[in-house]
Amino acid sequence: MSNIVLIGFMGSGKTTVGIRLSYLLRRTFLDTDKLAEKEMGMTISEAFATKGEPYFRDTETSVLKKLIENEDNKIIATGGGLPMRAENAALLKELGMVFYLKASPETIFERTKHDTKRPLLQNDHPLQTIRDLMEERGPKYENAAQYIIEVDRKDFKTVLSEIEKIVREEKS
Ligand code: S3P
């Protein structure tokens, strides 16, 4: 399948890069967080609070399976925790070309410090939470990805053109 799939930690730029990439390549943009919210009939914060995280994670897997069935040639941004399940990592490869937007904990912290919509970071020590999660998640992102794009200290234009170059080379 030739979807372009963006994975990475919260705040790594998947949605921003994905939307811009969709304009550039004239492809539809989809976001697994939005699709999961639609399927659950509530926001992610509400789902974590009322149904618990496993319910949200099961929904993510279900969303991924539906995307594989129904979508092609799309740009797909994924929730930061989605590639953590081995099952999902395998499904991602079926879905398309997988790009990992790799950012340091400090970059992530700067970009997410005012956010209130990410339940995992709503605590008194978010930078430490990010560091701990990143240590655990980093190798899994790398395993799930075909391409690793470093995003620290790069503007979106640079990140975008790196991805665009790879996509065009793959096609030719
Ligand atoms: C999560 C990342 C979020 C969202 C949920 C859990 C995670 O998506 O899926 O809050 O576990 O990293 P973004 O990466 O789009 O913020």
Short mmCIF file of C-alpha atoms and ligand atoms in Angstrom, two decimals:
data_model
loop_
_atom_site.label_atom_id
_atom_site.label_comp_id
_atom_site.label_asym_id
_atom_site.label_seq_id
_atom_site.Cartn_x
_atom_site.Cartn_y
_atom_site.Cartn_z
CA MET A 1 0.00 0.00 0.00
CA SER A 2 1.30 3.46 -0.69
CA ASN A 3 0.06 5.51 2.22
CA ILE A 4 2.58 7.76 3.94
CA VAL A 5 2.48 7.08 7.67
CA LEU A 6 3.97 9.38 10.32
CA ILE A 7 4.88 7.98 13.73
CA GLY A 8 6.65 9.48 16.73
CA PHE A 9 6.22 10.91 20.18
CA MET A 10 3.53 13.42 21.13
CA GLY A 11 4.63 16.84 19.89
CA SER A 12 7.11 15.53 17.31
CA GLY A 13 5.12 17.29 14.57
CA LYS A 14 3.18 14.42 12.97
CA THR A 15 -0.04 16.41 12.53
CA THR A 16 1.59 19.66 11.40
CA VAL A 17 3.94 17.89 8.99
CA GLY A 18 1.15 15.59 7.81
CA ILE A 19 -1.23 18.42 6.95
CA ARG A 20 1.48 20.33 5.06
CA LEU A 21 2.54 17.17 3.27
CA SER A 22 -1.04 16.57 2.22
CA TYR A 23 -1.14 20.00 0.53
CA LEU A 24 2.23 19.47 -1.10
CA LEU A 25 1.46 16.01 -2.48
CA ARG A 26 -2.28 16.62 -2.96
CA ARG A 27 -3.27 13.67 -0.86
CA THR A 28 -5.94 13.41 1.83
CA PHE A 29 -4.78 13.71 5.44
CA LEU A 30 -6.05 11.34 8.14
CA ASP A 31 -5.23 11.20 11.85
CA THR A 32 -5.69 8.05 13.95
CA ASP A 33 -6.44 10.14 17.08
CA LYS A 34 -9.37 11.82 15.31
CA LEU A 35 -10.59 8.50 13.88
CA ALA A 36 -10.36 6.87 17.32
CA GLU A 37 -12.34 9.73 18.88
CA LYS A 38 -15.00 9.28 16.24
CA GLU A 39 -15.15 5.53 16.82
CA MET A 40 -15.32 5.95 20.62
CA GLY A 41 -17.78 8.84 20.46
CA MET A 42 -15.71 10.82 22.97
CA THR A 43 -12.39 12.66 23.25
CA ILE A 44 -9.18 10.84 24.15
CA SER A 45 -9.11 12.59 27.53
CA GLU A 46 -12.66 11.40 28.25
CA ALA A 47 -11.80 7.87 27.15
CA PHE A 48 -8.74 7.71 29.45
CA ALA A 49 -10.79 9.10 32.35
CA THR A 50 -13.96 7.05 31.97
CA LYS A 51 -12.97 3.83 30.16
CA GLY A 52 -9.24 3.58 30.83
CA GLU A 53 -6.23 3.51 28.55
CA PRO A 54 -6.64 -0.12 27.32
CA TYR A 55 -10.01 0.78 25.78
CA PHE A 56 -8.33 3.58 23.79
CA ARG A 57 -5.46 1.25 22.76
CA ASP A 58 -7.92 -1.37 21.48
CA THR A 59 -9.67 1.33 19.48
CA GLU A 60 -6.35 2.36 17.93
CA THR A 61 -5.77 -1.21 16.71
CA SER A 62 -9.28 -1.34 15.29
CA VAL A 63 -8.76 2.00 13.51
CA LEU A 64 -5.51 0.71 12.02
CA LYS A 65 -7.18 -2.42 10.65
CA LYS A 66 -9.92 -0.34 9.03
CA LEU A 67 -7.36 1.95 7.43
CA ILE A 68 -5.60 -1.05 5.91
CA GLU A 69 -8.92 -2.26 4.49
CA ASN A 70 -10.10 1.06 3.14
CA GLU A 71 -7.36 3.58 2.47
CA ASP A 72 -4.59 4.08 -0.06
CA ASN A 73 -2.48 7.05 -1.16
CA LYS A 74 -3.28 8.97 2.01
CA ILE A 75 -1.11 10.80 4.54
CA ILE A 76 -1.74 9.25 7.95
CA ALA A 77 -0.59 10.71 11.28
CA THR A 78 -0.70 8.32 14.23
CA GLY A 79 -1.08 8.69 17.99
CA GLY A 80 2.26 8.65 19.82
CA GLY A 81 1.59 5.36 21.60
CA LEU A 82 0.19 3.45 18.66
CA PRO A 83 3.41 1.73 17.51
CA MET A 84 4.01 0.32 21.01
CA ARG A 85 1.90 -2.77 20.45
CA ALA A 86 3.83 -5.31 18.41
CA GLU A 87 0.63 -6.07 16.52
CA ASN A 88 0.26 -2.41 15.55
CA ALA A 89 3.88 -2.11 14.47
CA ALA A 90 3.30 -4.96 12.02
CA LEU A 91 0.05 -3.40 10.79
CA LEU A 92 1.82 -0.07 10.21
CA LYS A 93 4.18 -1.74 7.76
CA GLU A 94 1.17 -3.06 5.84
CA LEU A 95 -0.34 0.40 5.75
CA GLY A 96 2.46 2.12 3.86
CA MET A 97 5.83 3.90 4.07
CA VAL A 98 6.48 4.59 7.75
CA PHE A 99 8.42 7.72 8.78
CA TYR A 100 9.54 8.21 12.38
CA LEU A 101 9.79 11.88 13.35
CA LYS A 102 12.53 11.64 15.96
CA ALA A 103 12.76 14.39 18.58
CA SER A 104 14.64 14.74 21.86
CA PRO A 105 12.73 14.88 25.19
CA GLU A 106 13.68 18.58 25.50
CA THR A 107 12.16 19.43 22.12
CA ILE A 108 9.03 17.48 23.00
CA PHE A 109 8.76 19.22 26.34
CA GLU A 110 9.04 22.69 24.77
CA ARG A 111 6.33 21.86 22.26
CA THR A 112 3.87 20.23 24.65
CA LYS A 113 4.30 22.19 27.89
CA HIS A 114 1.10 24.24 27.47
CA ASP A 115 -0.99 21.37 26.15
CA THR A 116 -3.93 20.03 28.16
CA LYS A 117 -5.26 17.41 25.75
CA ARG A 118 -2.64 14.71 26.27
CA PRO A 119 -3.56 12.78 29.42
CA LEU A 120 -0.15 11.09 29.74
CA LEU A 121 1.58 14.46 30.24
CA GLN A 122 -0.88 16.00 32.71
CA ASN A 123 1.23 15.64 35.83
CA ASP A 124 3.71 17.67 37.91
CA HIS A 125 6.87 16.40 36.20
CA PRO A 126 6.15 16.15 32.46
CA LEU A 127 9.80 16.40 31.33
CA GLN A 128 10.73 13.36 33.42
CA THR A 129 7.65 11.53 32.12
CA ILE A 130 8.73 12.32 28.56
CA ARG A 131 12.29 11.09 29.25
CA ASP A 132 11.05 7.84 30.80
CA LEU A 133 8.54 7.18 28.05
CA MET A 134 11.06 8.02 25.35
CA GLU A 135 13.59 5.57 26.75
CA GLU A 136 11.00 2.84 26.55
CA ARG A 137 9.49 3.90 23.24
CA GLY A 138 12.51 5.02 21.21
CA PRO A 139 13.61 1.52 20.10
CA LYS A 140 10.03 0.58 19.25
CA TYR A 141 9.56 3.61 17.02
CA GLU A 142 12.82 2.78 15.26
CA ASN A 143 11.75 -0.82 14.73
CA ALA A 144 8.37 0.19 13.37
CA ALA A 145 9.82 2.76 10.94
CA GLN A 146 11.27 2.46 7.48
CA TYR A 147 12.74 5.97 7.60
CA ILE A 148 13.98 8.05 10.52
CA ILE A 149 13.72 11.83 10.21
CA GLU A 150 15.50 13.85 12.91
CA VAL A 151 13.41 16.90 13.74
CA ASP A 152 15.38 18.68 16.50
CA ARG A 153 16.29 22.26 15.55
CA LYS A 154 14.76 21.88 12.09
CA ASP A 155 11.84 23.93 10.86
CA PHE A 156 8.83 22.20 9.33
CA LYS A 157 9.89 23.16 5.81
CA THR A 158 13.14 21.21 6.16
CA VAL A 159 11.41 18.17 7.61
CA LEU A 160 8.84 18.35 4.86
CA SER A 161 11.36 18.50 2.05
CA GLU A 162 13.30 15.54 3.50
CA ILE A 163 10.16 13.42 3.47
CA GLU A 164 9.11 14.66 0.04
CA LYS A 165 12.50 13.75 -1.41
CA ILE A 166 12.27 10.18 -0.09
CA VAL A 167 8.70 9.77 -1.35
CA ARG A 168 9.59 11.02 -4.84
CA GLU A 169 12.69 8.78 -4.97
CA GLU A 170 10.61 5.75 -3.99
CA LYS A 171 8.17 6.46 -6.76
CA SER A 172 10.75 6.89 -9.53
C1 S3P B 1 -0.52 9.31 23.13
C2 S3P B 1 -0.41 10.26 22.13
C3 S3P B 1 -1.53 11.08 21.66
C4 S3P B 1 -2.85 10.34 21.88
C5 S3P B 1 -2.97 9.90 23.31
C6 S3P B 1 -1.83 8.99 23.76
C7 S3P B 1 0.67 8.54 23.55
O1 S3P B 1 -1.37 11.38 20.28
O2 S3P B 1 -2.94 9.24 21.00
O3 S3P B 1 -3.05 11.05 24.12
O4 S3P B 1 0.53 7.49 24.19
O5 S3P B 1 1.80 8.99 23.22
P1 S3P B 1 -0.33 12.48 19.70
O6 S3P B 1 0.98 11.80 19.54
O7 S3P B 1 -0.93 12.85 18.39
O8 S3P B 1 -0.28 13.60 20.67
#
